[in-house]
Amino acid sequence: MIATRDRPPGTGLDRPDPWVWPRAAYVHIPFCAHKCGYCDFASLAGSDHLADRYLDALAREMDFLGEPQPVETIFIGGGTPTRLGARQLARLLAEVRRRFPLEPGGEWTVEANPGTLDAEKADVLAEGGVNRVSLGAQSFQPELLRALERNHAPEEVPRAIDLVRPRFPSWSFDLIFGVPGSTPALWADDLETALQLGPSHLSCYGLVYEKGTALWKQEREGLVRPVEEEAERAMYEHTIDRLTAEGLAMYEISNFARPGHESRHNLVYWANDAYFGVGLGAARYLRGVRSSNTRDLPAYLRRIEEGREATGPTETLDPEARARETAVLMLRRTRIGLDRPDFTLRTGFEFDAIAAEALPRHVRGGLLEDDGRRVRFTRDGLFLADTVLADLL
Ligand code: SF4
């Protein structure tokens, strides 16, 4: 093991071990105006009348943690947190601040849907300590938003950004490529529209047909035709080139940021560090145990109101499985990659022993690059990342 004084610089390891002591908190708000066709999140429409009761339960669940837990990052995601009213949002922020006091210089992100943000809510968020907003734009093409069954209109995005820009130092868009009906030209157009709005961060995900979603069923029934693999590759390739040229450096397989605007909260996940998670379906990773709450809202409310935890699936990884998982997550960080001393410090394993023959094979094949200390994806490797990572697992 590596002594504290030898800890690699820039890896956030000057504090007590962050893979044991959580320094991040995730809070889930499940309410949405409508269920989008591709959505596999713990989200539901038509349950807004339960929002106050849900906030009571959330406060109670945070109380189960005992003493306030200072953290460096907070992420309120959903669902659609901005589906809550301004009064409810103010209450939520106050409850979260009390249980998860944010360290000075900390990052506090809230996800927002362009159609549900207004000036009053934006003021509540900014005054409540939120300093980063992540907007679910997904596309600026009306027909692609329809294919995704999103219920906001493209023109609502610039309107939301007019609210976000003066109030928050960092803000991000989520965009999705490979939507049925999309082409490389339409995707290039989406990227240009996004860039003109001047985000400090962009997340660009390839569409996934998650089992059980409406879109997955439509695909199985032949009602929608997925975009050809080659076209999807062209879209991803263009994303990397265009965003990099605009100063939004790629730092994770699907994430791009101007310097200093990387999502510190998501970097916690990609280092396989510990984090708290509260709310419907929320995942947490504490002392080597990964668990998530039930995704059944009535069950969540009932259990918390009865003073019981709402934990559902729980998984305790053995040290080697945890090390493999850590390797896979770290390699997603395309710029930092996997730093061997950092990996060993966090897992107790040598990466070369874990990666056995997969590492030299993928280095020989030109998919990974290895400078003796760090291992990273090459540009070619990015297009086959899922295969390489599956190999390492
Ligand atoms: S807004 Fe987001 S969380 Fe809500 S249904 Fe759509 S994709 Fe899911």
PDB file of C-alpha atoms and ligand atoms in Angstrom, residues 28-45 77-81 111 113 136 138 148-152 176, ligand 1:
ATOM      1  CA  HIS A  28     -33.589  12.032  -5.789  1.00  0.00           C
ATOM      2  CA  ILE A  29     -36.818  13.824  -6.729  1.00  0.00           C
ATOM      3  CA  PRO A  30     -38.949  11.425  -8.811  1.00  0.00           C
ATOM      4  CA  PHE A  31     -41.732  13.672 -10.106  1.00  0.00           C
ATOM      5  CA  CYS A  32     -42.095  14.352 -13.828  1.00  0.00           C
ATOM      6  CA  ALA A  33     -44.751  16.000 -15.969  1.00  0.00           C
ATOM      7  CA  HIS A  34     -44.850  12.934 -18.185  1.00  0.00           C
ATOM      8  CA  LYS A  35     -42.859   9.698 -18.650  1.00  0.00           C
ATOM      9  CA  CYS A  36     -40.469   9.968 -21.617  1.00  0.00           C
ATOM     10  CA  GLY A  37     -40.339   6.948 -23.915  1.00  0.00           C
ATOM     11  CA  TYR A  38     -36.661   6.072 -23.284  1.00  0.00           C
ATOM     12  CA  CYS A  39     -36.662   6.728 -19.540  1.00  0.00           C
ATOM     13  CA  ASP A  40     -35.493   4.043 -17.164  1.00  0.00           C
ATOM     14  CA  PHE A  41     -35.028   6.342 -14.160  1.00  0.00           C
ATOM     15  CA  ALA A  42     -37.032   6.163 -10.950  1.00  0.00           C
ATOM     16  CA  SER A  43     -39.479   8.768 -12.199  1.00  0.00           C
ATOM     17  CA  LEU A  44     -43.229   9.009 -12.424  1.00  0.00           C
ATOM     18  CA  ALA A  45     -45.904  11.261 -13.795  1.00  0.00           C
ATOM     19  CA  GLY A  77     -31.428  14.664  -9.651  1.00  0.00           C
ATOM     20  CA  GLY A  78     -34.576  13.004 -10.877  1.00  0.00           C
ATOM     21  CA  GLY A  79     -37.100  12.759 -12.172  1.00  0.00           C
ATOM     22  CA  THR A  80     -37.444  16.490 -12.470  1.00  0.00           C
ATOM     23  CA  PRO A  81     -36.454  18.406  -9.320  1.00  0.00           C
ATOM     24  CA  GLU A 111     -31.106  18.927 -12.652  1.00  0.00           C
ATOM     25  CA  ASN A 113     -36.120  20.451 -17.222  1.00  0.00           C
ATOM     26  CA  GLY A 136     -32.062  18.071 -19.913  1.00  0.00           C
ATOM     27  CA  GLN A 138     -31.656  16.105 -25.323  1.00  0.00           C
ATOM     28  CA  LEU A 148     -38.021  10.551 -27.336  1.00  0.00           C
ATOM     29  CA  GLU A 149     -41.477  11.546 -26.080  1.00  0.00           C
ATOM     30  CA  ARG A 150     -39.996  14.598 -24.365  1.00  0.00           C
ATOM     31  CA  ASN A 151     -42.653  17.146 -23.606  1.00  0.00           C
ATOM     32  CA  HIS A 152     -40.647  20.356 -23.854  1.00  0.00           C
ATOM     33  CA  ILE A 176     -28.745  12.423 -26.824  1.00  0.00           C
TER      34      ILE A 176
HETATM   35  S1  SF4 B   1     -37.929  14.105 -17.698  1.00  0.00           S
HETATM   36 FE1  SF4 B   1     -36.133  12.812 -17.356  1.00  0.00          FE
HETATM   37  S2  SF4 B   1     -36.607  11.599 -15.532  1.00  0.00           S
HETATM   38 FE2  SF4 B   1     -38.546  12.493 -16.246  1.00  0.00          FE
HETATM   39  S3  SF4 B   1     -39.436  10.894 -17.531  1.00  0.00           S
HETATM   40 FE3  SF4 B   1     -38.269  12.244 -18.895  1.00  0.00          FE
HETATM   41  S4  SF4 B   1     -36.205  11.300 -19.018  1.00  0.00           S
HETATM   42 FE4  SF4 B   1     -37.280  10.391 -17.267  1.00  0.00          FE
END
